[in-house]
Tab-separated table of C-alpha atoms in Angstrom:
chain	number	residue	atom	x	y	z
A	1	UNK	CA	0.000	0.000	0.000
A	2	UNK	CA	3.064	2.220	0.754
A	3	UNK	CA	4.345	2.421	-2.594
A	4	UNK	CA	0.736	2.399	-4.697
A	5	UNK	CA	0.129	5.331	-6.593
A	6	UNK	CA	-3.683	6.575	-7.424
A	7	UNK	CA	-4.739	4.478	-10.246
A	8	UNK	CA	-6.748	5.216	-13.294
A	9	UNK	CA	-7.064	3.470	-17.049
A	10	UNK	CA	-6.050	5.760	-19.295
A	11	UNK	CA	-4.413	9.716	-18.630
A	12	UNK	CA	-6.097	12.444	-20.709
A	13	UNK	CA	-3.243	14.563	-19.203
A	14	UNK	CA	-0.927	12.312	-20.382
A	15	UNK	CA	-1.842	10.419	-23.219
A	16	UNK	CA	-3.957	11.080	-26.636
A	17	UNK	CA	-5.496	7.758	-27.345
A	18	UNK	CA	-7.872	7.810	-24.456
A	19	UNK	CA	-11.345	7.346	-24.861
A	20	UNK	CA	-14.818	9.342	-24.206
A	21	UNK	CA	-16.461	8.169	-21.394
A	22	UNK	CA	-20.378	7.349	-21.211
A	23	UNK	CA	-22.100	10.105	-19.418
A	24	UNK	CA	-24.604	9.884	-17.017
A	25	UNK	CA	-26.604	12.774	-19.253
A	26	UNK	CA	-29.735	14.625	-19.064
A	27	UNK	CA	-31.985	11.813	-16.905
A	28	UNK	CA	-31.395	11.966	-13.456
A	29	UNK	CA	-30.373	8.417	-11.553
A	30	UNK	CA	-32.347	7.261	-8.841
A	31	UNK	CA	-31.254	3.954	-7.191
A	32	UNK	CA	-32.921	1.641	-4.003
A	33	UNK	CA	-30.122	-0.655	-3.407
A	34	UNK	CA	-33.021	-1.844	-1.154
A	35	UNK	CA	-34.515	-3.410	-4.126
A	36	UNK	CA	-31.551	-5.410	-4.955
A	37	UNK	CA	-28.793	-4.737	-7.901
A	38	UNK	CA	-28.626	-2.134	-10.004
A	39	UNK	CA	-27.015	-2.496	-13.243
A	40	UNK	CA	-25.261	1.425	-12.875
A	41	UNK	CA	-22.641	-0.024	-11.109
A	42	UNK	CA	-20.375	-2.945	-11.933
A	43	UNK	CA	-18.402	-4.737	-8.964
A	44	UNK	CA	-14.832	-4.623	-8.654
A	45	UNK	CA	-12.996	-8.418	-9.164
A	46	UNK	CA	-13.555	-9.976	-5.893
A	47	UNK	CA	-16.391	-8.138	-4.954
A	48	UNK	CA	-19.627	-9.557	-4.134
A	49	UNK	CA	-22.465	-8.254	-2.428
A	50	UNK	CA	-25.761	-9.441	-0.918
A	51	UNK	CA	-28.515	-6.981	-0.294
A	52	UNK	CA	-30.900	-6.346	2.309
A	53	UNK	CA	-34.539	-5.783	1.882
A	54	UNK	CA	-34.294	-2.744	4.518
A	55	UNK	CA	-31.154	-1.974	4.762
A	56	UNK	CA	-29.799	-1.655	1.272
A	57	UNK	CA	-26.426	-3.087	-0.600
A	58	UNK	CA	-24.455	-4.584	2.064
A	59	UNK	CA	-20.549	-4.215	2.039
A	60	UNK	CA	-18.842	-6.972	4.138
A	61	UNK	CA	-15.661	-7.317	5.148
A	62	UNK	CA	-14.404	-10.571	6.937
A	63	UNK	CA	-10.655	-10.194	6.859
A	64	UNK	CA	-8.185	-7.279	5.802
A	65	UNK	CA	-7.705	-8.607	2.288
A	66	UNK	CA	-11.360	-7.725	1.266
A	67	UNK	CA	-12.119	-4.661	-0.041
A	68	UNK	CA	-15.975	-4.864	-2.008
A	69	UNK	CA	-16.029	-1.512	-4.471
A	70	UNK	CA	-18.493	-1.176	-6.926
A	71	UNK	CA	-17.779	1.834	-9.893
A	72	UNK	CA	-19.987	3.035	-12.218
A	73	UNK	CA	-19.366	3.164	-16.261
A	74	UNK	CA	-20.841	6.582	-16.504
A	75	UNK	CA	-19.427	9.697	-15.858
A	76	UNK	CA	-20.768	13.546	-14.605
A	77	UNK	CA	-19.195	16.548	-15.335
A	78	UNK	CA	-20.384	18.967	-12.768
A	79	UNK	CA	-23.613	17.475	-10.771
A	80	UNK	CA	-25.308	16.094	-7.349
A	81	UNK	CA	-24.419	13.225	-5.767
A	82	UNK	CA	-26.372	11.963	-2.841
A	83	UNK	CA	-25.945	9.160	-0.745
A	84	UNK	CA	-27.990	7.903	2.497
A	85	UNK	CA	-25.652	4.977	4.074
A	86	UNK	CA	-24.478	3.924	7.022
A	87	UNK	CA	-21.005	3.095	7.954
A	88	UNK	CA	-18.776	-0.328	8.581
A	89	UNK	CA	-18.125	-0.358	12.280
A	90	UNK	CA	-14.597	-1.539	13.593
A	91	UNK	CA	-11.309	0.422	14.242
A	92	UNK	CA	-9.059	-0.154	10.968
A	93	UNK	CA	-11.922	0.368	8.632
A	94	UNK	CA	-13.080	2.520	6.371
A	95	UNK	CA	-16.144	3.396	4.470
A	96	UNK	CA	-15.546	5.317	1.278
A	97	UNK	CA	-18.144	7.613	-1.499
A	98	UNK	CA	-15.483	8.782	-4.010
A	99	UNK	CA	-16.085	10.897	-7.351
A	100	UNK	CA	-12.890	10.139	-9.530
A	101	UNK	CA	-11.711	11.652	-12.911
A	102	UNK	CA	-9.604	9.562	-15.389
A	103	UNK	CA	-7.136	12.365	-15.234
A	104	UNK	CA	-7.110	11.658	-10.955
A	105	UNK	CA	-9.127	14.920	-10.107
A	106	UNK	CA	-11.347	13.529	-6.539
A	107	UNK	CA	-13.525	14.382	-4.336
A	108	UNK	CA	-14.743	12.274	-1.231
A	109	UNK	CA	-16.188	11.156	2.265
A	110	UNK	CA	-14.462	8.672	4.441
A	111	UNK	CA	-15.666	7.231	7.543
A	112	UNK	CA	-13.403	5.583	10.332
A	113	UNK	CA	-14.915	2.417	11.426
A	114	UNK	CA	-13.403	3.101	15.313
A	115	UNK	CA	-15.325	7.292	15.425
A	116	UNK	CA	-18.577	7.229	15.631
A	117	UNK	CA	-18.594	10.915	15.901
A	118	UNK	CA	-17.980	12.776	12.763
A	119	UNK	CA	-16.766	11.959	8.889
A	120	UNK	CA	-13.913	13.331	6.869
A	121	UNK	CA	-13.902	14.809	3.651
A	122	UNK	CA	-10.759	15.443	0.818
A	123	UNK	CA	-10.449	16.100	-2.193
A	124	UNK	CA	-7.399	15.830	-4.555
A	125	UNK	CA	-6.577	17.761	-7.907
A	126	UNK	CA	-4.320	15.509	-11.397
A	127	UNK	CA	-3.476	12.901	-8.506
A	128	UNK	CA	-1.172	14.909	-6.269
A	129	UNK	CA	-0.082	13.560	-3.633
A	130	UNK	CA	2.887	15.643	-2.853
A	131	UNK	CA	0.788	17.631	0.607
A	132	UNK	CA	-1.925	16.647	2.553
A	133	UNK	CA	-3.399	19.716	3.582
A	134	UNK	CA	-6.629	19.415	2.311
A	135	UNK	CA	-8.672	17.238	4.438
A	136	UNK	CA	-11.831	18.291	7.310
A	137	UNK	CA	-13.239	16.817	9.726
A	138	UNK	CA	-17.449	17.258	10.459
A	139	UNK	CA	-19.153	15.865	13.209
A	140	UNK	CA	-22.159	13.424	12.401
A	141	UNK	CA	-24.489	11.724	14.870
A	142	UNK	CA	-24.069	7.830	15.052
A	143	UNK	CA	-23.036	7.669	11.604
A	144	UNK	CA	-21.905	3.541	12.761
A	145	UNK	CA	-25.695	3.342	13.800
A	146	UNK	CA	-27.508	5.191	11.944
A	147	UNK	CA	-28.846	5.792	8.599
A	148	UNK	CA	-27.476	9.957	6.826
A	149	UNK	CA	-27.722	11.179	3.915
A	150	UNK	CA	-24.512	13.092	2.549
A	151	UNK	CA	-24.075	14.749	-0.474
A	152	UNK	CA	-21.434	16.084	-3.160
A	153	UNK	CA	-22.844	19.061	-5.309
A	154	UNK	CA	-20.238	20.064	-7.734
A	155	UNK	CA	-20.281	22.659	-10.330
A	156	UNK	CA	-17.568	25.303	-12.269
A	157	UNK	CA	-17.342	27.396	-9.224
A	158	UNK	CA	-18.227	25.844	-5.920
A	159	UNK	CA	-17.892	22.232	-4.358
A	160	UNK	CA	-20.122	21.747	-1.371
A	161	UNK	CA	-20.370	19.112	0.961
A	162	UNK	CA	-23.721	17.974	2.793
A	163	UNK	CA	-25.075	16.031	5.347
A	164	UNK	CA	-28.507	16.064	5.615
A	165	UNK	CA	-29.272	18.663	4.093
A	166	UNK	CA	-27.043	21.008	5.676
A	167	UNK	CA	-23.755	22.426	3.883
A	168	UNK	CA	-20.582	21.302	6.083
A	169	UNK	CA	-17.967	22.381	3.881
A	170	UNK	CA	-17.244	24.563	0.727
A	171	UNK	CA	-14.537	24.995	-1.869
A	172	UNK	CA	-14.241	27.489	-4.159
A	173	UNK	CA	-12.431	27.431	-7.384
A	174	UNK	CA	-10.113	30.285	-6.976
A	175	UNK	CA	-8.198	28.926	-10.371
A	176	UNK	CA	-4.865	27.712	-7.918
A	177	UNK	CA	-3.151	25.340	-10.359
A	178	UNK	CA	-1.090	22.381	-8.390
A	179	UNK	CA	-2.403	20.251	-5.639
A	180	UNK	CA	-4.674	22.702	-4.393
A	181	UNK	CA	-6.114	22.702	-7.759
A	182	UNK	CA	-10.352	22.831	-8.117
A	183	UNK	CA	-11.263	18.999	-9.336
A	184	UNK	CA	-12.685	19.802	-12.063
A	185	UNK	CA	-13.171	17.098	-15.054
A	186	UNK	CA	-16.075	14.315	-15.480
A	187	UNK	CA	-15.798	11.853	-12.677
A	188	UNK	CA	-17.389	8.484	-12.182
A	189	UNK	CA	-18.970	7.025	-8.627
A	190	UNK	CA	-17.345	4.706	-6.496
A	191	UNK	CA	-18.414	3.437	-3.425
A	192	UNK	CA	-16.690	0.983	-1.200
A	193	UNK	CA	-15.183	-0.594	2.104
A	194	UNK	CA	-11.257	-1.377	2.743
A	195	UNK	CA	-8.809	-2.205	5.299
A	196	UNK	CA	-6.664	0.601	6.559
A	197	UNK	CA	-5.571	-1.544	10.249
A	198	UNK	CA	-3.774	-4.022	7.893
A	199	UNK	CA	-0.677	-5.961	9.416
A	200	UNK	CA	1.801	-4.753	6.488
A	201	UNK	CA	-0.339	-0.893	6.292
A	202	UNK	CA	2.269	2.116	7.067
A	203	UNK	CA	2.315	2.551	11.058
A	204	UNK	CA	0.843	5.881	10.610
A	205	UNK	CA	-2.365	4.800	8.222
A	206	UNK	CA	-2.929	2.071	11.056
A	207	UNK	CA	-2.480	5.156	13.538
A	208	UNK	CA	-5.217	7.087	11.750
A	209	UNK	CA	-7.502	3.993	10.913
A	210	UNK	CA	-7.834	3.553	14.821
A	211	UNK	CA	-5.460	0.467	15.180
A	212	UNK	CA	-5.237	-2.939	13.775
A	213	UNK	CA	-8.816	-3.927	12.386
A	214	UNK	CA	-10.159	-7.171	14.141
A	215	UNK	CA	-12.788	-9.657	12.655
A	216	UNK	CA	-12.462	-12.032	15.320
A	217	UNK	CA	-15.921	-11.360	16.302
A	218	UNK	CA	-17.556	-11.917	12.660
A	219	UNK	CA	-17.341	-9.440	9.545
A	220	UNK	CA	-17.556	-5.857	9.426
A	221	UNK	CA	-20.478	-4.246	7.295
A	222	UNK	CA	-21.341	-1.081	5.762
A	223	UNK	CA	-24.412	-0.265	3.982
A	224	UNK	CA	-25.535	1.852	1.078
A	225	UNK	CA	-29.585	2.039	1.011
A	226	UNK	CA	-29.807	4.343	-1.946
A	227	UNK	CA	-28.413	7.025	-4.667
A	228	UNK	CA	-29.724	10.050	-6.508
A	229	UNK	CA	-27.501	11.040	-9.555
A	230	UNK	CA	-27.401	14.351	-11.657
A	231	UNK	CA	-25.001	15.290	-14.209
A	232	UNK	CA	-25.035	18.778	-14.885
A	233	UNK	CA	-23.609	18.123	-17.731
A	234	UNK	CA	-20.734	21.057	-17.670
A	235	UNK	CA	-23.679	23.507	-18.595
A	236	UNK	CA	-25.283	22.062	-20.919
A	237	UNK	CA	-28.929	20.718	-22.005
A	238	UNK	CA	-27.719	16.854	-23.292
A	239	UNK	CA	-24.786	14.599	-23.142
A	240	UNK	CA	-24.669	11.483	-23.972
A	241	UNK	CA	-20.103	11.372	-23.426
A	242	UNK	CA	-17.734	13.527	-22.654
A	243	UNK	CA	-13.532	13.640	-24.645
A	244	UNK	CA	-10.663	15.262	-23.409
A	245	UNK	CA	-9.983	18.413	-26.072
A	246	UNK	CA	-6.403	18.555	-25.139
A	247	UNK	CA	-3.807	17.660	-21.999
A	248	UNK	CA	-4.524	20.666	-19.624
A	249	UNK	CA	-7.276	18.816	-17.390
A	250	UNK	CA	-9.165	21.971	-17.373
A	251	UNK	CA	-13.052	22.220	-17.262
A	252	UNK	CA	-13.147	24.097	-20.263
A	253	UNK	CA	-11.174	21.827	-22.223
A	254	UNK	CA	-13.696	18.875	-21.782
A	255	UNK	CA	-15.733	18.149	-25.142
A	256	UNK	CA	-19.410	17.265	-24.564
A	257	UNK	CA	-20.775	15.098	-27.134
A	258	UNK	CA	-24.555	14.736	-27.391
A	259	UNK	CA	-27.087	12.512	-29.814
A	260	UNK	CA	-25.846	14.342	-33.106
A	261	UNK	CA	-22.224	15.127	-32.341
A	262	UNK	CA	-20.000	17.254	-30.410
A	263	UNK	CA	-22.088	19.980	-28.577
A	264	UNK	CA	-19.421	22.232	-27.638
A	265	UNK	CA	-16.360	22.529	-25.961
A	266	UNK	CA	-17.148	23.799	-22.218
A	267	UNK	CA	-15.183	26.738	-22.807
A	268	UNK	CA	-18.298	28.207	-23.715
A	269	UNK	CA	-19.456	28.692	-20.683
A	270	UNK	CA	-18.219	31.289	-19.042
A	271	UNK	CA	-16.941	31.079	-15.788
A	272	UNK	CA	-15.641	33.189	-12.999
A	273	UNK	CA	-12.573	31.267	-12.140
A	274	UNK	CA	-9.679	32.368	-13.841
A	275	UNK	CA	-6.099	30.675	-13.659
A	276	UNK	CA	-3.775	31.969	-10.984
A	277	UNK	CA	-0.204	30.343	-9.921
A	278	UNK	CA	0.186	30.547	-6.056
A	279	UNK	CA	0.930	27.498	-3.522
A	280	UNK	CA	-2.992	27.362	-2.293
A	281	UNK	CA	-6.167	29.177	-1.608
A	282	UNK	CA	-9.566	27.413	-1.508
A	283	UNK	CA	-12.239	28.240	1.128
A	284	UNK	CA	-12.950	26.043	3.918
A	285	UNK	CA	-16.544	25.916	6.144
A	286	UNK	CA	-16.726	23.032	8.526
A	287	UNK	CA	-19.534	22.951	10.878
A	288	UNK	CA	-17.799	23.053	14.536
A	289	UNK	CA	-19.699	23.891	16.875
A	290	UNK	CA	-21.911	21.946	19.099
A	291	UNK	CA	-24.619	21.749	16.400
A	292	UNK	CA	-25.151	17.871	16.162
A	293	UNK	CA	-26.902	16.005	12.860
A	294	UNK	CA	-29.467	13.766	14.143
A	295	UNK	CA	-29.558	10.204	14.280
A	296	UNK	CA	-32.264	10.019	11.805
A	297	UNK	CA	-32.609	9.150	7.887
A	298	UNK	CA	-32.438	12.710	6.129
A	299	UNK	CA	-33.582	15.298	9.873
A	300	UNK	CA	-31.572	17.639	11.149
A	301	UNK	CA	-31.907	18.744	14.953
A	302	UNK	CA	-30.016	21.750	16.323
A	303	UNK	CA	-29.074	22.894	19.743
A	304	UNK	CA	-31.292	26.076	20.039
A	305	UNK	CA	-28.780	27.705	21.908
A	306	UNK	CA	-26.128	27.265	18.956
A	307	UNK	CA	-26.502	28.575	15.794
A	308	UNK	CA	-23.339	26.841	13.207
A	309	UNK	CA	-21.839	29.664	11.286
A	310	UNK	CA	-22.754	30.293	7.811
A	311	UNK	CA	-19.964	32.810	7.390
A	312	UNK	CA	-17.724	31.241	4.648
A	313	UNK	CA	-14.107	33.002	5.048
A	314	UNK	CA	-11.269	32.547	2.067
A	315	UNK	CA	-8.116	31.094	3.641
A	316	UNK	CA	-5.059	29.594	2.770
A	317	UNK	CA	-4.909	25.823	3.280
A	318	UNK	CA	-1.577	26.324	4.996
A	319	UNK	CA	-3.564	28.287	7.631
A	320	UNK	CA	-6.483	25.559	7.952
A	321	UNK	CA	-3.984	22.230	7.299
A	322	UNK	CA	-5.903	19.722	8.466
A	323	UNK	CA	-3.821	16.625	7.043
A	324	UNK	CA	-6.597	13.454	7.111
A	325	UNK	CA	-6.989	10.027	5.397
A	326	UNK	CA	-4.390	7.498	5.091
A	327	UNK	CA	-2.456	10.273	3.193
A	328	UNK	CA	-2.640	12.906	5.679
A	329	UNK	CA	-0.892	10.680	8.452
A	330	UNK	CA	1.414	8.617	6.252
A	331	UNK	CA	2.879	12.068	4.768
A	332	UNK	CA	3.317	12.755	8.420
A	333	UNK	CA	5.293	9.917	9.248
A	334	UNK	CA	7.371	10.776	6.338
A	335	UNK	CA	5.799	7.908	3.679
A	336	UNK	CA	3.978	7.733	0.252
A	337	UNK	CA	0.324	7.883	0.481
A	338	UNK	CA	-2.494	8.384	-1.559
A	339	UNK	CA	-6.305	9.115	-1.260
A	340	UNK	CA	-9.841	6.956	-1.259
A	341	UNK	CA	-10.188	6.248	-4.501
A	342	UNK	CA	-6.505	5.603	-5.058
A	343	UNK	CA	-6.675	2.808	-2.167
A	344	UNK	CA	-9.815	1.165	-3.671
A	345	UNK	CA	-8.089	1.253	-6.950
A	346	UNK	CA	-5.275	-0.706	-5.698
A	347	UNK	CA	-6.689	-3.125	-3.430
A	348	UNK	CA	-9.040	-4.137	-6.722
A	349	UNK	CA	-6.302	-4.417	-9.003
């Protein structure tokens, strides 16, 4: 795990022959894993899932060499994801919603199986993994025991993070290039469960996994209960795939190709973001004060004597580092790491 690098097909950034990817287009995706399979999503080698008439797509993990993913073959660019699951329990665990680009642009939520207490959040921009200063933390009620719904709406301009209905965290695209860069081409869904407490994992992922996982007491299980899906389609009114124009990775590079041909580059569409070169500046809101999200599917209760700020202030991430994941504490014992999706990708391979 120490020396895997963030995985992905084919390069656009790097390579000419790759190929358009299916989008997700103009119908939105609504799926009750409650109802069994779903044909959006296509299991990762190894994995297999059984599904639970109430409680959804269940993810099982019986030892730390299991690591169910599923992936989906179509793609957004710019869009909502929401997700109402409940996480695997167990120090050494993880739970993992990713959104990953071919060119290794991500966004995600992880949850430790040993903090039943709050969820992270990252995101990572061409694969970087040279800082790990990106990361927050937000605190969730029982998210072990309990049933949440949390969200990733993603467009040109913004990237918000939700739980419940209420925005934890927002990113602006400020046009930083580097690993503070905006993710910002189409990305496919992946949701899974791995093994961060492995025997041979990097003393400090085990350290921020919670310890050694332990399935002496039966398997470890996370479930998914459902999934809404819209592509926004980088602006526009159909897609039906989306092609790299040229190597830059940029939003506006990315061709959208509808039922009779290419539809336009996204370069017409304006945005506000314009390209800057600096170290970092995104904007950070995390939700910390005593507020708490309730325990329930999709409510929200609130201490009436706390009100969480709404107040978004522009930073620099060196002033907010908040290094999480298996990245953030293997960079701080001095090792390689990489993010979510990179993990999944490797323990599937």
């Amino acid at each position: 795990m120490v020396s895997a690098q963030t995985y992905t097909d084919c390069d656009p950034t790097k390579r000419s022959d790759c190929p358009a990817r299916k989008a997700v287009g103009s119908k939105p995706v609504n799926i009750d894993f409650r109802q069994g399979k779903n044909k959006f999503f296509k299991e990762a080698e190894g994995t297999k899932l059984t599904y639970d008439k109430d409680l959804g797509a269940v993810f099982s993990i019986a030892n730390e060499n299991q690591a169910p993913t599923i992936g989906s073959d179509a793609y957004i660019f710019f869009g909502q994801v929401d997700v109402v699951l409940r996480a695997a329990p167990g120090p050494g665990v993880v739970t993992s919603f990713v959104l990953q680009s071919d060119d290794l642009d991500e966004i995600d939520w992880e949850w430790l199986g040993g903090d039943n207490a709050q969820v992270q959040h990252n995101y990572f921009s061409k694969g970087c993994t040279e800082t790990y200063d990106r990361g927050g933390f937000s605190p969730v009620a029982d998210p072990i025991g309990a049933f949440h719904t949390y969200t990733i709406k993603w467009t040109s301009e913004q990237l918000d993070w939700i739980i419940d209905g209420q925005v934890v965290r927002t990113l602006k695209n400020t046009g930083i290039e580097g690993c503070a860069g905006y993710p910002q081409s189409p990305m496919q869904i992946k949701l899974g469960t791995w093994v961060a407490g492995r025997k041979d994992a990097p003393q400090g992922t085990i350290e921020w996994a919670g310890g050694l996982a332990d399935f002496s007491n039966g398997p470890s299980d996370g479930y998914y209960q459902s999934l809404k899906i819209i592509d926004y389609m980088g602006g526009h009114k159909e897609a039906t795939e989306y092609q790299y124009g040229d190597k830059s990775g940029t939003w506006q590079s990315i061709k959208v190709i509808g039922s009779s041909g290419v539809v336009s580059s996204s370069s017409s569409v304006t945005s506000k973001a314009t390209t800057k070169t600096a170290t970092s500046a995104t904007t950070l809101q995390t939700v910390t004060s005593s507020t708490a999200l309730g325990a329930t599917n999709g409510t929200l209760t609130t201490d009436a004597t706390t009100t969480p700020t709404s107040t978004t202030e522009e930073v620099t991430e060196t002033e907010t580092a908040i290094p999480t994941g298996a990245a953030g504490k293997v960079a701080l014992s001095n090792m390689a790491a990489m993010g979510a999706a990179a993990v999944l990708g490797y323990l599937v391979l």
